[in-house]
Coordinates of C-alpha atoms in Angstrom, one line a residue:
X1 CA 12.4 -42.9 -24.8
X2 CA 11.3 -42.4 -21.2
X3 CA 14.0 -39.3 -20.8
X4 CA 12.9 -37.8 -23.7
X5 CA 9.0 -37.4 -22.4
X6 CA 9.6 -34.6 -20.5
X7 CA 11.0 -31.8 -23.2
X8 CA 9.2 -33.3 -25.7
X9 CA 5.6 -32.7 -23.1
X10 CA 6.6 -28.9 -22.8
X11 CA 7.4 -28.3 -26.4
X12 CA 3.5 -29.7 -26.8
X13 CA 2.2 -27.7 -24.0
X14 CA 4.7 -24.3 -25.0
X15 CA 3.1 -25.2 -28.6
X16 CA -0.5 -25.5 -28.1
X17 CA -1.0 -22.2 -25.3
X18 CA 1.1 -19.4 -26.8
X19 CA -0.7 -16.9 -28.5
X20 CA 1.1 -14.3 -30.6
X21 CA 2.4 -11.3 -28.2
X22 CA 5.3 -9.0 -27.7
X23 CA 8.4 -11.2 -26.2
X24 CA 10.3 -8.3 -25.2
X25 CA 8.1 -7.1 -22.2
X26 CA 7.1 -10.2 -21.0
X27 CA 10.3 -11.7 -20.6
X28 CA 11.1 -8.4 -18.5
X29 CA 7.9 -8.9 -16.2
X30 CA 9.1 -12.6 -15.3
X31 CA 12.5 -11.2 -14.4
X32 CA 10.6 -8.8 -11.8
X33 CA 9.5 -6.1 -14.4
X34 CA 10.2 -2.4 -13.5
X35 CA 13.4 -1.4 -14.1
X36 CA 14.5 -4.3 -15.6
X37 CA 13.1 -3.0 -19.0
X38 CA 16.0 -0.7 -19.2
X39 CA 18.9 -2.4 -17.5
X40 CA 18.5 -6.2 -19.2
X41 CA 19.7 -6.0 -22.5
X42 CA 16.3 -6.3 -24.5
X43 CA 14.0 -5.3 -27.4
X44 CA 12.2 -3.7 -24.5
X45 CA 14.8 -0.8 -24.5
X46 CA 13.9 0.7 -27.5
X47 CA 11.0 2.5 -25.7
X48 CA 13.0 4.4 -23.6
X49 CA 16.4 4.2 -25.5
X50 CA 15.5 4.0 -29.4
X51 CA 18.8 4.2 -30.1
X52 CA 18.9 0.3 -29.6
X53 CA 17.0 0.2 -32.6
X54 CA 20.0 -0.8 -35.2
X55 CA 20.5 -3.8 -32.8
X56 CA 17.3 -5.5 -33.4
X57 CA 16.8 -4.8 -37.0
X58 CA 14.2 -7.4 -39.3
X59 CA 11.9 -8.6 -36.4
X60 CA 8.1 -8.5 -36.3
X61 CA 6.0 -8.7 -32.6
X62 CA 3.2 -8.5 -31.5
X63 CA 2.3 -7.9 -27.3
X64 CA -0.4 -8.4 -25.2
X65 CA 1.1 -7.8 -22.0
X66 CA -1.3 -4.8 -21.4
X67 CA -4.2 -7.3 -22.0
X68 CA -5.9 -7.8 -25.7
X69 CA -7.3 -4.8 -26.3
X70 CA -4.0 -2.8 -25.5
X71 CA -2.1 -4.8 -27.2
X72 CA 1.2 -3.9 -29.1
X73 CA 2.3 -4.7 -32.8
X74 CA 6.0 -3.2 -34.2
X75 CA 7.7 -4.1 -37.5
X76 CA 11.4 -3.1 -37.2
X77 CA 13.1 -3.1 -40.6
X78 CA 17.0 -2.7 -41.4
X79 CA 17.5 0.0 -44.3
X80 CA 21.3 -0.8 -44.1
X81 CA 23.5 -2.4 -41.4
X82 CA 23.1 0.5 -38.8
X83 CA 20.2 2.0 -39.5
X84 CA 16.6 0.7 -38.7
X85 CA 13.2 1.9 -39.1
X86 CA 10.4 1.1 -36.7
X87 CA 6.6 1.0 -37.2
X88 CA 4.2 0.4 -34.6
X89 CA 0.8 -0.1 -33.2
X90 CA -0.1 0.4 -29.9
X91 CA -3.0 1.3 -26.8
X92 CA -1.6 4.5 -25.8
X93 CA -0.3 5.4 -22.6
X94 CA -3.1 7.4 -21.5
X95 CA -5.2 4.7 -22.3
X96 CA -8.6 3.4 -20.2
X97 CA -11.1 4.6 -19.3
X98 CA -10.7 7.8 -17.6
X99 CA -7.2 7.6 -17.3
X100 CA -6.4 10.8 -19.0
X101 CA -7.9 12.6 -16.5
X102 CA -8.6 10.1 -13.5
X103 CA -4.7 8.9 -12.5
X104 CA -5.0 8.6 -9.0
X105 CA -2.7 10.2 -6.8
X106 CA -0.6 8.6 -4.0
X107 CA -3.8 10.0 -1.7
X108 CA -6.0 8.4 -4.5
X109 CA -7.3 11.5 -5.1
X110 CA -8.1 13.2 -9.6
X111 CA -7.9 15.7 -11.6
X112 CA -11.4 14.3 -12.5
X113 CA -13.0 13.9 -8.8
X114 CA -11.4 17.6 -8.3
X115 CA -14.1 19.2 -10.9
X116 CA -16.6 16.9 -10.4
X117 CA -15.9 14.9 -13.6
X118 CA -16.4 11.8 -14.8
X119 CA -15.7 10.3 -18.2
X120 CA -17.8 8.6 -20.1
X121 CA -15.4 8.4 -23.6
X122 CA -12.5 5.4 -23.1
X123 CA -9.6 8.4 -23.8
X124 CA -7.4 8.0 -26.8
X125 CA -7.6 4.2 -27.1
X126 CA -5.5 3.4 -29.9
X127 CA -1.9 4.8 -31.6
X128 CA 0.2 4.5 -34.3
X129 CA 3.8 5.2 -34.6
X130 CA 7.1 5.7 -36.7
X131 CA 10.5 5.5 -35.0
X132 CA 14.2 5.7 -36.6
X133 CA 17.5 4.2 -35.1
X134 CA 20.9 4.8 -36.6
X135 CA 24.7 4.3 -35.7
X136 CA 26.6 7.3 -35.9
X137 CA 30.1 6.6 -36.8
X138 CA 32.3 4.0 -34.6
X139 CA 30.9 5.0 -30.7
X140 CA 27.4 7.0 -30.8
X141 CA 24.0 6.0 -31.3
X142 CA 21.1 7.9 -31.8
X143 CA 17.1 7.0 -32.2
X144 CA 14.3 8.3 -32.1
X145 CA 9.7 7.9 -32.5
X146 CA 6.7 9.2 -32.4
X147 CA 3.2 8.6 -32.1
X148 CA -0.1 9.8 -32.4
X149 CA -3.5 8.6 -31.1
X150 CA -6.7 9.6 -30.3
X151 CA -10.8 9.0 -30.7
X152 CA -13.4 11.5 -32.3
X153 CA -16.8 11.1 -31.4
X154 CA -18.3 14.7 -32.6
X155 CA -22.0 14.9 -32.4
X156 CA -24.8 16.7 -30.6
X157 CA -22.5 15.6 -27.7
X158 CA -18.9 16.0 -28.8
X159 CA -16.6 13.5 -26.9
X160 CA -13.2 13.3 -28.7
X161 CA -9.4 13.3 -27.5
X162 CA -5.7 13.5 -28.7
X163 CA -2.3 12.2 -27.7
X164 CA 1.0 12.8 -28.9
X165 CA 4.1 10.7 -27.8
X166 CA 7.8 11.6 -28.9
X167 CA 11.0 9.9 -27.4
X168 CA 14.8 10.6 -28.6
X169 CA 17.7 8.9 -27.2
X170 CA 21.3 9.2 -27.8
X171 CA 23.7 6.3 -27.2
X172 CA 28.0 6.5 -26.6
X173 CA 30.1 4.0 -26.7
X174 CA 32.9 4.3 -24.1
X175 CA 34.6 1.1 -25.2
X176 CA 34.0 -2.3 -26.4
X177 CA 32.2 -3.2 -22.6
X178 CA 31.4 0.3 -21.4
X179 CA 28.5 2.8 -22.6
X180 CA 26.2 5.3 -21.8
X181 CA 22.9 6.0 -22.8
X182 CA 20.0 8.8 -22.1
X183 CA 16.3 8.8 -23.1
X184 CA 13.7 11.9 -23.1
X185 CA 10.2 11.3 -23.3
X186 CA 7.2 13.9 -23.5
X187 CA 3.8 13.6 -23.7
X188 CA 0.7 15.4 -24.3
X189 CA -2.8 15.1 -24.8
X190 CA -6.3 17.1 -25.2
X191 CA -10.1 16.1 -24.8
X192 CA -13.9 17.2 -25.1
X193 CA -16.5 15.9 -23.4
X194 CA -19.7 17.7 -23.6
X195 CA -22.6 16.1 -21.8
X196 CA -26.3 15.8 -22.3
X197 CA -27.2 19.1 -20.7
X198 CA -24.3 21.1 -22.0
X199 CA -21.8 20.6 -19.5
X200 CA -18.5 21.1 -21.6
X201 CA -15.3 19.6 -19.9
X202 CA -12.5 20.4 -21.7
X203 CA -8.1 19.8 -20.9
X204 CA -6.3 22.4 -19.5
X205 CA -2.9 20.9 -19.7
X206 CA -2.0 17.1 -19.8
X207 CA 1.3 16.4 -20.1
X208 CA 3.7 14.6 -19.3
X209 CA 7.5 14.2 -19.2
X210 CA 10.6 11.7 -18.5
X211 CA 14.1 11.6 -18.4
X212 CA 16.2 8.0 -18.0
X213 CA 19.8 7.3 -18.1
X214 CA 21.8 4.4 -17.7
X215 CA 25.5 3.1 -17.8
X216 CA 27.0 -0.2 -18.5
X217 CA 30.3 -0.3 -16.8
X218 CA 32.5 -3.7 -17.1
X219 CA 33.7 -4.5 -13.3
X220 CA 34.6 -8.3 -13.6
X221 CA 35.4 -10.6 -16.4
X222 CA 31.7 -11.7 -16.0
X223 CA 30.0 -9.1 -14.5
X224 CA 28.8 -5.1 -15.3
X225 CA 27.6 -2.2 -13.3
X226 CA 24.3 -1.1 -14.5
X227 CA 23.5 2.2 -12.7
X228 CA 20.0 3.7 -13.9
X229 CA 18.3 7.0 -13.0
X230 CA 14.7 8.4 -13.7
X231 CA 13.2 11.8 -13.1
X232 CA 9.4 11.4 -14.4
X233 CA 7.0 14.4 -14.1
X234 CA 2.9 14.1 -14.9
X235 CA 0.3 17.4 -14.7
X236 CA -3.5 17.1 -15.7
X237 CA -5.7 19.5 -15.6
X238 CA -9.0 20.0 -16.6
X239 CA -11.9 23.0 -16.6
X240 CA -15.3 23.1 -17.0
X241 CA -17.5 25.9 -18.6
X242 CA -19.5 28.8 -17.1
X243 CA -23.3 27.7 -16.8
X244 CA -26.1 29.5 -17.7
X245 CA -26.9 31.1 -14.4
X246 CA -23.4 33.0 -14.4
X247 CA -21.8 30.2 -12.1
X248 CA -17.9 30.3 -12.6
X249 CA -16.1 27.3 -14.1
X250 CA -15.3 24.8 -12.0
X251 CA -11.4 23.0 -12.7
X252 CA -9.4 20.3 -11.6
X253 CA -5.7 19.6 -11.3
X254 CA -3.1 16.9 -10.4
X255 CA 0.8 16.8 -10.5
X256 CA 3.0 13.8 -9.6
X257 CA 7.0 13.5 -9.9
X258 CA 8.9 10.7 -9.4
X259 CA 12.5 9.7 -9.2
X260 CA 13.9 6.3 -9.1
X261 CA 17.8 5.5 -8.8
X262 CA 19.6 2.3 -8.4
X263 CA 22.0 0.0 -9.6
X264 CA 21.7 -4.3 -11.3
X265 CA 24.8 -5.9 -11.1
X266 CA 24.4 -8.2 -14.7
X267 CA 26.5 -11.6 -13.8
X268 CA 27.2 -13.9 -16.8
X269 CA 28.6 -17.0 -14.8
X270 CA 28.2 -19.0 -18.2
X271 CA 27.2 -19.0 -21.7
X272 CA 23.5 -18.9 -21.6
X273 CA 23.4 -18.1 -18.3
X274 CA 22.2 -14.2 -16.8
X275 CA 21.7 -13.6 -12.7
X276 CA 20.7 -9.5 -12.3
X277 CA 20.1 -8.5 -9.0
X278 CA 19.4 -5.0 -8.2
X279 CA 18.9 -2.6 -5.7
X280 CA 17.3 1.0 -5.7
X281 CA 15.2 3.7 -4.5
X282 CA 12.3 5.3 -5.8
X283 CA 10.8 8.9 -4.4
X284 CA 7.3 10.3 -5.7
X285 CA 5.2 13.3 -4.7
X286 CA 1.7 14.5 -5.6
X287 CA -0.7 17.1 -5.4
X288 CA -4.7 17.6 -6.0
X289 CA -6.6 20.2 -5.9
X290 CA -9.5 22.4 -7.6
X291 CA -13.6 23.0 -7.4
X292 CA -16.3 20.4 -8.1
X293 CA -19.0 23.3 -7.1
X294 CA -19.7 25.5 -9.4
X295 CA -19.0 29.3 -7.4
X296 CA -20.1 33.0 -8.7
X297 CA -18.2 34.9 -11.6
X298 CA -14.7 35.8 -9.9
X299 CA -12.0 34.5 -8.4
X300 CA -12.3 30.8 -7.8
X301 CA -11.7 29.1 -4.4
X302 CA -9.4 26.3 -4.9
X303 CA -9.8 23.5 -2.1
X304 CA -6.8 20.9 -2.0
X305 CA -7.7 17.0 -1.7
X306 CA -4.1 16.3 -1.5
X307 CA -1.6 18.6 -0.3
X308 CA 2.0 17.5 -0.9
X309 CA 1.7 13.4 -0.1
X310 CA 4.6 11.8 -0.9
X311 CA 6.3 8.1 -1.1
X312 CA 10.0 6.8 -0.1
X313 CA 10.1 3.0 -1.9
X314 CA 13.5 1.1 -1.4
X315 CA 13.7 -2.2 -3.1
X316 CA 16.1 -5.1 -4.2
X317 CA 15.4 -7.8 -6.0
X318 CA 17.1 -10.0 -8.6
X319 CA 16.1 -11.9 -12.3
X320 CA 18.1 -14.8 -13.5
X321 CA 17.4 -16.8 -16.6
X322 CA 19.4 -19.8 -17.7
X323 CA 18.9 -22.3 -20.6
X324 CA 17.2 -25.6 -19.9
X325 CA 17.9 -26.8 -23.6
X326 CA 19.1 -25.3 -26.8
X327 CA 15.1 -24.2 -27.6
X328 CA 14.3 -23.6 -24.0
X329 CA 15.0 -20.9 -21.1
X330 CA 13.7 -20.9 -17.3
X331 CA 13.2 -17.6 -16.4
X332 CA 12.5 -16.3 -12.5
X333 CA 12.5 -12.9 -10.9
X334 CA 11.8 -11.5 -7.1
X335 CA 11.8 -8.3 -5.7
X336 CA 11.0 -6.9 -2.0
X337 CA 9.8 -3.6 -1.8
X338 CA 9.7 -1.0 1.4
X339 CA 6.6 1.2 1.5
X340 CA 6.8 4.3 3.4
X341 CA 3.8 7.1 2.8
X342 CA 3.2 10.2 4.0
X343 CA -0.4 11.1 2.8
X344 CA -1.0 15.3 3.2
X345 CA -4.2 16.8 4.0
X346 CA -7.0 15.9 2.2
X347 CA -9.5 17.8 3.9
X348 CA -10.9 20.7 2.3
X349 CA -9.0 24.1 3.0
X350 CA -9.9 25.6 6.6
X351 CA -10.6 21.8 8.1
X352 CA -8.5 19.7 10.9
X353 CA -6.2 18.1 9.1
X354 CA -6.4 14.5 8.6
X355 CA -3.0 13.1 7.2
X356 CA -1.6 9.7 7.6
X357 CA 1.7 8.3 7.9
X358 CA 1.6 4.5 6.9
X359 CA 4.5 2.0 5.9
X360 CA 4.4 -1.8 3.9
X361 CA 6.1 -4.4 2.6
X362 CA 5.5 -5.4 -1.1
X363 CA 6.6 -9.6 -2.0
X364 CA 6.6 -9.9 -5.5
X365 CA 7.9 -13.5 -7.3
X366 CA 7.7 -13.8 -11.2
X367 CA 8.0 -17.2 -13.0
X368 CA 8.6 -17.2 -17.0
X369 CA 9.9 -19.6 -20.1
X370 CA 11.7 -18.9 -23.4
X371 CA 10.8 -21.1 -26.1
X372 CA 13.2 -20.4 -29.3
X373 CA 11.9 -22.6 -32.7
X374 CA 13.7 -21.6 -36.0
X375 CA 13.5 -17.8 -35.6
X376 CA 10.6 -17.7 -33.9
X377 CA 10.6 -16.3 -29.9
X378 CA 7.9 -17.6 -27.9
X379 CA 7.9 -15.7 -24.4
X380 CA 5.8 -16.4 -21.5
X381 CA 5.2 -14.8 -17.9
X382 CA 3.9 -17.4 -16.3
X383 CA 1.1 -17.0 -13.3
X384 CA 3.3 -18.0 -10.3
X385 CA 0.5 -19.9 -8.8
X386 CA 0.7 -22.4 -11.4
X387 CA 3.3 -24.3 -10.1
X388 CA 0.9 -24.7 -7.1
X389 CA -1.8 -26.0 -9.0
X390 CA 0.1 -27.4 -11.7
X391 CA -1.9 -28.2 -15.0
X392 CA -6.2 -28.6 -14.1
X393 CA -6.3 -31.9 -15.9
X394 CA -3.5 -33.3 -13.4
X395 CA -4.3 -32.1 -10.8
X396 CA -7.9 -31.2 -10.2
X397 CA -6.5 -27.7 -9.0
X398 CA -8.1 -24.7 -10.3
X399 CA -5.6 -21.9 -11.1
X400 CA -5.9 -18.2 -12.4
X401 CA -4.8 -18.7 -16.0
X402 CA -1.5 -20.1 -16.7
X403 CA 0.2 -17.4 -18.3
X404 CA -0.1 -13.8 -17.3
X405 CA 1.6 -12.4 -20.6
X406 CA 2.6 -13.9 -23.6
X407 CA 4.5 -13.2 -26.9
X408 CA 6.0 -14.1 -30.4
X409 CA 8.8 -12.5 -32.4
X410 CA 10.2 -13.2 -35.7
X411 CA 13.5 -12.9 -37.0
X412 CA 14.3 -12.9 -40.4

């Protein structure tokens, strides 16, 4: 009786705090997150590869990794064996407040700061989608979704905005152990926001744009290659309307590209058993500029606020999860990351220039369980500092929440 306390105290305590969420994505953040949402086998792929849609076909989720009001819900049905249709719920991309318009750039610089702008309507809080997945034939693979969101507040002050995401992937199967796969994402999105004494902000171009691909090469009887590559590309801009004296419009833009290549090597050492480490390298650039002040009717003076920063981010790191018991799985994840940043000159055109050249060191540990009870998938990213403190009641030690994420899936 005494050996049976412990696994029996966990399935109580995995019981009693999980709250229905999306297992897919916080399984990936307690194996490190990042890239591992496209190089662990997962129903996290679907996002950037929806052509793994046939292969998780009569499941329902629901997620609140991004927190409760960003929450995501998906129903994935199987019309037939190999094909699968997807419906979802989900806080957009370009959600929060001012995101849309105020993404910082690596000099932590906006679109929004750049024209003197600052939203007062939480951006496009809320979509809804419809996806399709189907195999074609013995070795391809092709899926695809899209969806639509946005808020409408139309009034004596008008403050509404729009955004439209569509992803296709296609899939090949090399042989039984090898494969390739490729995603393409774009994005794009429009506001108004008209304030109390007329100002009228409106989007000059927000969009964005992303193109993944990865390969799953056998190398060992229990090991594959996963190489991955990402090319990711973001504009916003923004302009503002003539006032009444004649004034020209003032605008506001921002650009950031980023490219991130690596390699996991996925080890299977035993049934149950998965150890992924990885190693990469990610690249990004960005640029700010525009006019906050209102100038005469003419040609507008465009001041830079961040002129061509940049970031070079090695990393390696690892995820491994193994199972405990039949019903449960230890997860763990790590990941060391090099900082090096080159910030540009953010000084307005014609001053000294004042750019910095900085480097860091990012430690990042993650900590999760897997709790599987007669089709259901109970997924937990658990707060690392938890198993510091341990459980309040125990140990008198306060600790920040005990898990960070947490999800449910069914399987029927």
């Amino acid at each position: 009786m005494k050996h049976l306390r412990i696994p029996l105290l966990a399935a109580i305590i995995g019981a009693l705090i999980a709250t229905p969420a999306f297992a897919t994505q916080t399984r990936i953040n307690s194996l490190s997150g990042g890239e591992k949402s496209i190089t662990v086998r997962d129903q996290a792929n679907i996002w950037s590869f929806p052509q793994f849609l046939p292969t998780y076909g009569n499941q329902v989720d629901v997620d609140a990794t991004a927190g409760a009001k960003y929450g995501t819900m998906s129903v994935r049905y199987a019309l037939t064996d190999d094909a699968v249709l997807l419906l979802y719920g989900v806080g957009s991309p370009w959600a929060g407040k001012g995101t849309v318009v105020n993404t910082q750039s690596i000099a932590q610089q906006t679109a929004g700061a750049a024209a003197g702008f600052t939203p007062t309507q939480d951006p496009t809080n809320h979509q809804f989608g419809i996806g399709f997945g189907t195999r074609i034939g013995e070795g391809m693979r092709l899926g695809t979704y899209l969806g639509i969101g946005g808020h409408n507040a139309s009034g004596a002050q008008e403050k509404s905005n729009s955004a439209f995401d569509f992803n296709i992937g296609f899939g090949l199967d090399l042989s039984e152990t090898n494969n390739l796969d490729f995603g393409l994402h774009i994005g794009i999105a429009s506001f108004t926001d008209q304030g109390a004494q007329g100002d009228l902000y409106l989007a000059n171009g927000l969009m964005n744009i992303a193109l993944v691909a990865k390969g799953e090469f056998q190398v060992h009887q229990i090991a594959k290659l996963v190489p991955h590559i990402t090319f990711a590309y973001d504009a916003r801009g923004i302009t503002h309307n003539a006032d009444a004296a004649g004034n020209g419009a003032k605008q506001g833009n921002s650009d950031m590209t980023t490219i991130t290549l690596g390699s996991d090597l996925a080890i299977s050492p035993a049934e149950g058993v998965t150890v992924q480490p990885g190693i990469g390298l990610t690249y990004r650039q960005s640029n700010v500029s525009g006019n906050k002040v209102p100038v005469p009717a003419g040609p507008v003076t465009i001041i830079n606020l961040d002129s061509g920063s940049s970031q070079i981010m090695p990393y390696y790191g690892f995820g491994a999860e193994a199972h405990a018991f039949d019903w449960l799985v230890l997860r763990v994840g790590a990941r060391q990351t090099i900082i090096r940043t080159d910030i540009g000159n953010t000084a307005p055109n014609g001053a000294p220039s004042n750019e910095q050249h900085t480097s860091s060191v990012q430690n990042t540990v993650t900590t999760g369980f897997g709790i599987n009870l007669r089709g259901w998938q109970i997924d937990l990213n658990v707060t690392p500092s938890f198993f510091n403190n341990g459980v309040f009641a125990v140990t008198g030690a306060p600790t920040a929440g005990f898990a960070a994420d947490f999800a449910i899936v069914y399987d029927w």
